Structures are given as C-alpha cells and as structure tokens.
Amino acid sequence: LDARAFLRAKRDRVTHEPDAIRQFVRACMAGEIPDYQISAWLMAVFLNGLDPAETGALTRAFAESGRTFDWSDLGVPTADKHSTGGVGDKVSLVVAPLVAACGVAVPMVAGRGLGHTGGTVDKLEAIPGFRTNLSPDAMRKQLETLGVVIVGQGPELAPADGLFYALRDVTSTVESQPLIVASIVSKKAAEGAQALIYDVKCGNGAFMRTPDAARDLAARLVENTRAVGRASAALITDMSQPLGAAIGNALEVSEAAEVLQGRGPADVRELTLELGSLMLLRSQAEPTAHEARSRLERALASGTAWQRFLSLVEAQGGDVRAVERAGGFEPAPVVRQVLAPTGGRITAMDTFGLGELSVSIGAGRTSKEQPIDPRVGLVMRARVGQRVEAGEPVAELHLDRDRDDAVDRLVRCVRIGDEPVVSPSLVLDRLD
Amino acid sequence: LDARAFLRAKRDRVTHEPDAIRQFVRACMAGEIPDYQISAWLMAVFLNGLDPAETGALTRAFAESGRTFDWSDLGVPTADKHSTGGVGDKVSLVVAPLVAACGVAVPMVAGRGLGHTGGTVDKLEAIPGFRTNLSPDAMRKQLETLGVVIVGQGPELAPADGLFYALRDVTSTVESQPLIVASIVSKKAAEGAQALIYDVKCGNGAFMRTPDAARDLAARLVENTRAVGRASAALITDMSQPLGAAIGNALEVSEAAEVLQGRGPADVRELTLELGSLMLLRSQAEPTAHEARSRLERALASGTAWQRFLSLVEAQGGDVRAVERAGGFEPAPVVRQVLAPTGGRITAMDTFGLGELSVSIGAGRTSKEQPIDPRVGLVMRARVGQRVEAGEPVAELHLDRDRDDAVDRLVRCVRIGDEPVVSPSLVLDRLD
C-alpha cells in the first residue's frame, strides 16, 4: 500500500476501494504506517467523510484486527444492544437477563463510564465480587448455561479501533460520524451477536443534541451493521432528562433490580421493553413486535427475568445479597435532600449538568485511571412537566461527605417556571 | 498551548490568532508537539486553508525558528529573486552578479534540483571547486567585497519549515498554497534581503499549469512578503517551453556565461533584465523601471557584470577557466543530434517531459541523495512557433553513454504540425 497515495485520495475526495482500506488498517496494525500518516488520514476523513461502503470496509477491518466471536453453534439466537450514552441509563442491566430469559442469548461486551455518562461495567462492579474480565472459554460456558454474560472490553477486541481512537482523541477527530459508526459497530460485530439494536440518545444529556443528528447517526449505524452482515434496528430516545431516577453505580443497580421485579420507574421499564422487543424480533426469536413484547412482559411478571439476573450475578462472582433486597448495598455516608427553591412546574433539566455533577461527586471519571465511588450519586424525585411546591424535595444526593456545592449545582440543573410544558416522549423515532 | 484545541480550531475553520501560530511552531520545534498532531494540522490546513494573516504568522514563525541574517549595516541596498521552478532556468546565475554590478548586494541562498526542475546550487557545483557551504562570516565578507554570494540552504535556515516540509512530504499535504507560500517566503525572509522578487512559472513545465493559478500564487507570495516587512513584486512567466536552449548543469552555466557577455538566448537575457529591473526598483537603487533596465543593459554591455561573475566564481573557489571561454567544461562523452522526423511548425513542447528526460540521463535527481552528472543534458535547437525541415536538428543530447531511448523520448517531447501557432509571450503578467 502506498500510504501517500492513500492519503492523497481522501484529501481529494476520491473514494477508497474497500480493499485499500483493509490494507491500510492491516499495515497500521503491523506498524508499517507511522502515526503521523494515520492522523493525517483521520483529519482528511473528518473533513471529507467516508461513504457507506468505505465505512463498512473500515468497520470490517477494525473487527478483523483482533479476536472475533462466533456463537452460531450455540443453537439459540443471539442479540445485543448498544446505547450512545446517556445519564441514568441502566437498561443494559435489565434487558440482558430479560432477553436471555426469553431464549435469546446475550453475549454483551460493555464499556466503562467516561465523562458525563456512566458505563455498564462500572455499574456491575458496584456489586461486591462481580468479575467482568472473563476468558473467552468462560464466556462461552456461561452463555451455554445461562444465556447471558456481561464482560468488559479487553484490548483483544478490535484493537485497530483502539489504535485509531487513541489518535482521534489527540488530534480532535473524535466527532466524525463515519469514524464513530465504524468504532461502535466494529466492536459489536467482533462480539458476534446476530442482531444488534441501537439506542441513539437525543437531547441535552446526549452527544446528539437534535433529533435530526440522532436520526442520521441511527441510520448510519443500522446501515453499517447490516453491511457487515448482522440484523439491526435503532430507536431514537429522549435524553432531555435522566432515564429513571437513579444516577450513580450502586443506585442504578438497585433501580435495575426494581425494574426486573416488575416495579421501578416507568421510563426504564418502557425503554427496556422497546429495546428488548427489537432484540427478540431482529434475532427472529419472535415473529412480531406484539408477541415479542408480550413474552418480555411475561418474563418480568413471572420472575424468570429477575431469577436470570440473580444467576448472572452469582455466575460472575457477585454477592447476590447486595441486590436481592432493597438496601443491600453499602450506603453513602451522607444523604442530602435537595428542595425546590420555588414552586412551579419543572420546565427543563440540564441533563448534561446532572451527569457532570455525578462525576464531580465521585460516581464517574474524567480520565481512564480515576477510581470511582460506587455508593455515591443522585436520585431524581421529579420529572420534566411535573408540578412542585417550594420546599418539596426534587432530588436526593448520596455523598461521600457533606458537599454544599453539590446541592447548589443540582438546584441549578432543575429549571422551575410557570409556562406550560409538554412532557417529552420517550421514544422519539424508530428505524426498524 | 492546547494542541487539541488548536487542531479543533483549524478543523472547524476558526481563524488562528497569530500568537497561537507562533506558539504552535515553537512548541513543535521544542519537541512538545508530536508529529501526529502536526500532520493532522497540516491536513486540516490543506483542506480548510490559512488566511493572509495566518500565513504571515506562519511565515514569521518559520523564519524565526533558525538563523536570520540582517544586512542593514552593509550600507547598500539588498535584493534577491526566487523562481517557483522551471526547466532550463539559469537566470539566477546571471542576475545575481549583474544586479551586484549595479550596486545592489545579493545574498542568495539557493536550492538543489529535485524532480524535473534543476537547482542553482547544482549548476554552480558544475564549476570545479565551487563551494556553496560558506559560513555566515564568509558570506558577510564576500557580500562586503563583491556584493554577491550564492550559498546552499543549510539546516540552520528556517528549520521549522524543514520539519513541517518533511511531514508534508509523507502526508500528501505539499500542494497547499498557504503552506507553499509560508515555506518559500520564510526562507527568503531569513536570508535578509530587503527586496524579494518572484518569478512564478506557468505552463506545462511548471507546477502552476494555468495563468490563473500562477497569478494567484504570485499575489499570495507578494502579499505575504510585504506582510513580513520586505518589498516585493512578481512576474508570471511562460514555461510552455524550456527557458533558453540548455538544460543540464555545465551546459546551463555556459549559457549563463554567454548571456553575461551580452550574447546567448534572447529569452534568458530578457527575463534576466525584467527580474533584475524589479530587484533594482524594489530595493530603491533606481527610481524607475526604465532607469533600472538601462543600468542593467550598460552593466552587460560594459562587461562589468561578466567580471563580477568571474570574481564570484573565483571568490567561492571555482575554477575560472571552466567558464571564461566556451568549451571550458569537461564535455559529455557522447553528443547525439536529434532530428525532426517530419517537416512543419513546432506547435508545442512537453516541457515537463524534457525536464524528466534530463533527470533520466543524469542531469537531475529524483531523491535527495542521488548524485548528478554535471556534463550531461540537452540543448534545444528550435522553439515553439519555429518552422523545421524533416531531418533538421531540433536538439542535441549530451550523454554519459549512447542512449537511443533518450533520443526517442526527446522526439516525442516536440510536437510538429501544420496549424498556425502564436509564439508564447515570455512575461504573461506582472504584479508590482
């Protein structure tokens, strides 16, 4: 491969042949192409784009750069979901055992939180003893016996994406749609599930701020996932307020446990059922959305989903006592009620601000090495559109120590006014 | 300096502050910014451009990254010229001693040939003993006594340009107008002459193929040179056929010597007078173009320019016997006449092809380390628009050994037809 000619092509908006992209990624992984050429290509891609065929080729090249899983001999359908990142999103914890309880295996490779959004691996690690670094053999064994496994992403999965991402991070080329799409889909494709469902978040707590941007990303994710030979669908869902009430690791696991027992916030339950239905439908475990949803609802009502979650925790070494009853987690030392300063209607929330607040009190991290405190977080007691009286609690802060500044910050994230407000819809659009 | 924010700005077409550009170049030279960030910035500049203020700041930062000369205490005006590169262009060899003979000192830092164009340093080194690596002290002494010195560009001149150029070369970002302009002007600015005159070549033997592209580059060169505090002007000149007759190092020195003695090809003489006039005018040695030209013509006619050239050769260790009479150079072992295959009018020449042919027979190089043979080259015996009979010589090849392929290639570079042709004008436009 002539790297200079390859760069010149993208510079001049000449479409790359799929094979040229494959050769480029291979040469990069073989150390034959220096970082300064990769980064110049990334900037050219940022500014000139990649078309669907190029994005598909890049996705395949990333996926093939490391270990790839193949579950076709399991004898059951497989599915997974991916969210683009929001605040309070604990759906993965609920939907993985729920879908498994309906006969579809979920080989979930999950991430850690970074910035204002949390990560499934961090949440599960709030359960004492829970291990997320399983060997491929252990993953397979657990998938065979339980139908669900949730592990952290190791360096052996799509390592070329890791190399390219590290360079994107330092060259301000992260926010490129085709590079985002190839990065997400390559990891999910390597994970091996037959059906991949996307939850593209939209709103002031999401990376996509407008429905158009979210729809566009969703379309490219679905298109690209199909291009690499998997079934796919996507929902565009509201992130103009946190999903559910809890933000913070142990708090979110507790809320997920509530939902798995048929209780918990309506929005978490609803989004779980929506995403779970698509997982059953696209993996061809159920023929219609209606039947898929009914089956999921029965698994929640009967307790089989909840039992599957407890088995998952136990299988991965977690202390089941932490989750099997409310109050099983070690509590945060300080709990502060946050009161509405005035009466009125909640007209908006600064969702990104709430996510950043949770990071600042120790529930998340701003750099990869930072430790997190599983106990801390916040619990929202009100939602957009709801009336509150002055002095009524709008949220609860769970803190490692008393922090007046956290209370002040939270108050500033909740806007109370007089104007009429329409409660935002949970599912803004669907691509299926 | 936050390198990521700096890259993001250029990525998003946000104009850099001059000070940010200065800090970026300094940090790059200090090794604080890795190559992969510089190269991503170069690609962003290639695609999103630099405005005149940014280009000026980059030029100053490049110039200030190394040694800068200041000749203001010489007591005489100073000037230099720069050509964007053509085939057969030996004007520097003529104009430097000529202008010096008219009282304007010329501290010329010249380049070597690369690709299809030759370089002044290679041409001078065809003279046995000629040294082009003088110390700054030796340069100053020679400027004081002779008013002219021609040296090669060492790594101490605008080293940041060297660093950036090396990365442009491997990231396909060479052909960016603002980067070209900053590169050219920074080296000339560091060289210290008060007036810088550009000869922007246009045609099928030049980097700029159209008058519009050449005019645009000329305008940016002049604007940028003025922005760094020097007087400037530019000519756009024809490169749809070689300049003069000789292509090849010793052959070109001999032709330059002819012109300095008042003979030689009319186009070399004319372009020398045009560029020399601007050097005298812009360095304020002469008040009008007419007076400048008269003075140059007198210096040619009286032999003072020629004597100055001989003194220059002697001062820099060259063997004056090689140049003081025709036939002083060691000849090429083989000389082949190239005959017109048919009669007719010469309608066009593949000037780029002629340059490449000269490289292929040893007169130039395709990589920096390649040795060159000063003896070889070609001498054109016909010009565009001229009638030739079948079998009449159109060129002479000076070869290190017999090469039939070179004769064939040369024939293919000269198009002979029946249609009427207008001889191209030498000076296509002027910016002064």
PDB file of C-alpha atoms in Angstrom, chain B residues 138-230:
ATOM      1  CA  ALA B 138      32.431  34.300   4.966  1.00  0.00           C
ATOM      2  CA  MET B 139      29.077  35.274   3.410  1.00  0.00           C
ATOM      3  CA  ARG B 140      29.241  38.694   5.017  1.00  0.00           C
ATOM      4  CA  LYS B 141      32.837  39.268   3.974  1.00  0.00           C
ATOM      5  CA  GLN B 142      32.096  38.336   0.374  1.00  0.00           C
ATOM      6  CA  LEU B 143      28.969  40.498   0.297  1.00  0.00           C
ATOM      7  CA  GLU B 144      31.046  43.425   1.538  1.00  0.00           C
ATOM      8  CA  THR B 145      33.782  42.977  -1.057  1.00  0.00           C
ATOM      9  CA  LEU B 146      31.860  41.619  -4.073  1.00  0.00           C
ATOM     10  CA  GLY B 147      28.209  42.436  -3.387  1.00  0.00           C
ATOM     11  CA  VAL B 148      27.156  38.902  -4.289  1.00  0.00           C
ATOM     12  CA  VAL B 149      27.301  35.484  -2.674  1.00  0.00           C
ATOM     13  CA  ILE B 150      25.399  32.302  -3.587  1.00  0.00           C
ATOM     14  CA  VAL B 151      25.202  29.568  -0.957  1.00  0.00           C
ATOM     15  CA  GLY B 152      23.203  26.408  -0.432  1.00  0.00           C
ATOM     16  CA  GLN B 153      20.424  26.272   2.122  1.00  0.00           C
ATOM     17  CA  GLY B 154      21.720  24.707   5.319  1.00  0.00           C
ATOM     18  CA  PRO B 155      19.583  23.210   8.082  1.00  0.00           C
ATOM     19  CA  GLU B 156      20.039  26.336  10.212  1.00  0.00           C
ATOM     20  CA  LEU B 157      17.788  28.413   7.919  1.00  0.00           C
ATOM     21  CA  ALA B 158      14.075  28.158   8.853  1.00  0.00           C
ATOM     22  CA  PRO B 159      14.419  24.678  10.419  1.00  0.00           C
ATOM     23  CA  ALA B 160      10.711  24.657  11.345  1.00  0.00           C
ATOM     24  CA  ASP B 161       9.953  24.773   7.637  1.00  0.00           C
ATOM     25  CA  GLY B 162      12.214  21.763   7.262  1.00  0.00           C
ATOM     26  CA  LEU B 163      10.314  19.871   9.966  1.00  0.00           C
ATOM     27  CA  PHE B 164       6.917  20.797   8.520  1.00  0.00           C
ATOM     28  CA  TYR B 165       8.048  20.101   4.952  1.00  0.00           C
ATOM     29  CA  ALA B 166       9.242  16.592   5.850  1.00  0.00           C
ATOM     30  CA  LEU B 167       5.781  15.857   7.297  1.00  0.00           C
ATOM     31  CA  ARG B 168       4.003  17.455   4.309  1.00  0.00           C
ATOM     32  CA  ASP B 169       6.013  15.207   2.034  1.00  0.00           C
ATOM     33  CA  VAL B 170       4.819  11.992   3.723  1.00  0.00           C
ATOM     34  CA  THR B 171       1.222  13.105   4.357  1.00  0.00           C
ATOM     35  CA  SER B 172       0.357  14.345   0.844  1.00  0.00           C
ATOM     36  CA  THR B 173      -0.031  17.933   2.019  1.00  0.00           C
ATOM     37  CA  VAL B 174       2.710  19.515  -0.124  1.00  0.00           C
ATOM     38  CA  GLU B 175       0.413  21.218  -2.657  1.00  0.00           C
ATOM     39  CA  SER B 176      -1.257  23.621  -0.226  1.00  0.00           C
ATOM     40  CA  GLN B 177      -0.943  27.217  -1.375  1.00  0.00           C
ATOM     41  CA  PRO B 178      -0.559  28.844   2.071  1.00  0.00           C
ATOM     42  CA  LEU B 179       1.950  26.191   3.123  1.00  0.00           C
ATOM     43  CA  ILE B 180       3.911  26.678  -0.116  1.00  0.00           C
ATOM     44  CA  VAL B 181       3.863  30.439   0.382  1.00  0.00           C
ATOM     45  CA  ALA B 182       4.993  30.254   4.024  1.00  0.00           C
ATOM     46  CA  SER B 183       7.744  27.812   3.100  1.00  0.00           C
ATOM     47  CA  ILE B 184       9.149  29.943   0.265  1.00  0.00           C
ATOM     48  CA  VAL B 185       8.849  33.320   1.942  1.00  0.00           C
ATOM     49  CA  SER B 186      10.162  32.187   5.343  1.00  0.00           C
ATOM     50  CA  LYS B 187      13.463  31.030   3.852  1.00  0.00           C
ATOM     51  CA  LYS B 188      13.817  34.183   1.786  1.00  0.00           C
ATOM     52  CA  ALA B 189      12.881  36.343   4.783  1.00  0.00           C
ATOM     53  CA  ALA B 190      15.507  34.614   6.949  1.00  0.00           C
ATOM     54  CA  GLU B 191      18.059  35.306   4.206  1.00  0.00           C
ATOM     55  CA  GLY B 192      17.664  39.007   4.963  1.00  0.00           C
ATOM     56  CA  ALA B 193      17.359  40.790   1.593  1.00  0.00           C
ATOM     57  CA  GLN B 194      15.208  43.955   1.635  1.00  0.00           C
ATOM     58  CA  ALA B 195      13.503  43.261  -1.688  1.00  0.00           C
ATOM     59  CA  LEU B 196      12.279  39.839  -2.847  1.00  0.00           C
ATOM     60  CA  ILE B 197      11.211  39.378  -6.451  1.00  0.00           C
ATOM     61  CA  TYR B 198       9.329  36.254  -7.532  1.00  0.00           C
ATOM     62  CA  ASP B 199       9.333  34.558 -10.897  1.00  0.00           C
ATOM     63  CA  VAL B 200       6.204  32.389 -10.909  1.00  0.00           C
ATOM     64  CA  LYS B 201       6.455  29.934 -13.776  1.00  0.00           C
ATOM     65  CA  CYS B 202       3.333  28.949 -15.690  1.00  0.00           C
ATOM     66  CA  GLY B 203       2.815  26.217 -18.242  1.00  0.00           C
ATOM     67  CA  ASN B 204       3.380  22.540 -18.879  1.00  0.00           C
ATOM     68  CA  GLY B 205       6.911  22.643 -17.423  1.00  0.00           C
ATOM     69  CA  ALA B 206       5.847  24.406 -14.195  1.00  0.00           C
ATOM     70  CA  PHE B 207       3.997  23.471 -11.019  1.00  0.00           C
ATOM     71  CA  MET B 208       1.351  26.050 -11.960  1.00  0.00           C
ATOM     72  CA  ARG B 209      -0.301  24.940 -15.172  1.00  0.00           C
ATOM     73  CA  THR B 210      -2.697  27.871 -15.710  1.00  0.00           C
ATOM     74  CA  PRO B 211      -2.195  31.655 -15.650  1.00  0.00           C
ATOM     75  CA  ASP B 212      -4.941  31.957 -13.029  1.00  0.00           C
ATOM     76  CA  ALA B 213      -3.208  29.536 -10.661  1.00  0.00           C
ATOM     77  CA  ALA B 214       0.127  31.273 -11.239  1.00  0.00           C
ATOM     78  CA  ARG B 215      -1.342  34.753 -10.717  1.00  0.00           C
ATOM     79  CA  ASP B 216      -2.989  33.590  -7.518  1.00  0.00           C
ATOM     80  CA  LEU B 217       0.248  32.161  -6.147  1.00  0.00           C
ATOM     81  CA  ALA B 218       2.153  35.283  -7.202  1.00  0.00           C
ATOM     82  CA  ALA B 219      -0.354  37.519  -5.421  1.00  0.00           C
ATOM     83  CA  ARG B 220      -0.061  35.491  -2.214  1.00  0.00           C
ATOM     84  CA  LEU B 221       3.739  35.470  -2.377  1.00  0.00           C
ATOM     85  CA  VAL B 222       3.919  39.245  -2.820  1.00  0.00           C
ATOM     86  CA  GLU B 223       1.268  39.912  -0.159  1.00  0.00           C
ATOM     87  CA  ASN B 224       2.956  37.568   2.313  1.00  0.00           C
ATOM     88  CA  THR B 225       6.416  39.013   1.644  1.00  0.00           C
ATOM     89  CA  ARG B 226       5.115  42.526   2.296  1.00  0.00           C
ATOM     90  CA  ALA B 227       3.411  41.224   5.447  1.00  0.00           C
ATOM     91  CA  VAL B 228       6.816  40.216   6.803  1.00  0.00           C
ATOM     92  CA  GLY B 229       8.212  43.651   6.055  1.00  0.00           C
ATOM     93  CA  ARG B 230      10.009  43.273   2.738  1.00  0.00           C
TER      94      ARG B 230
END
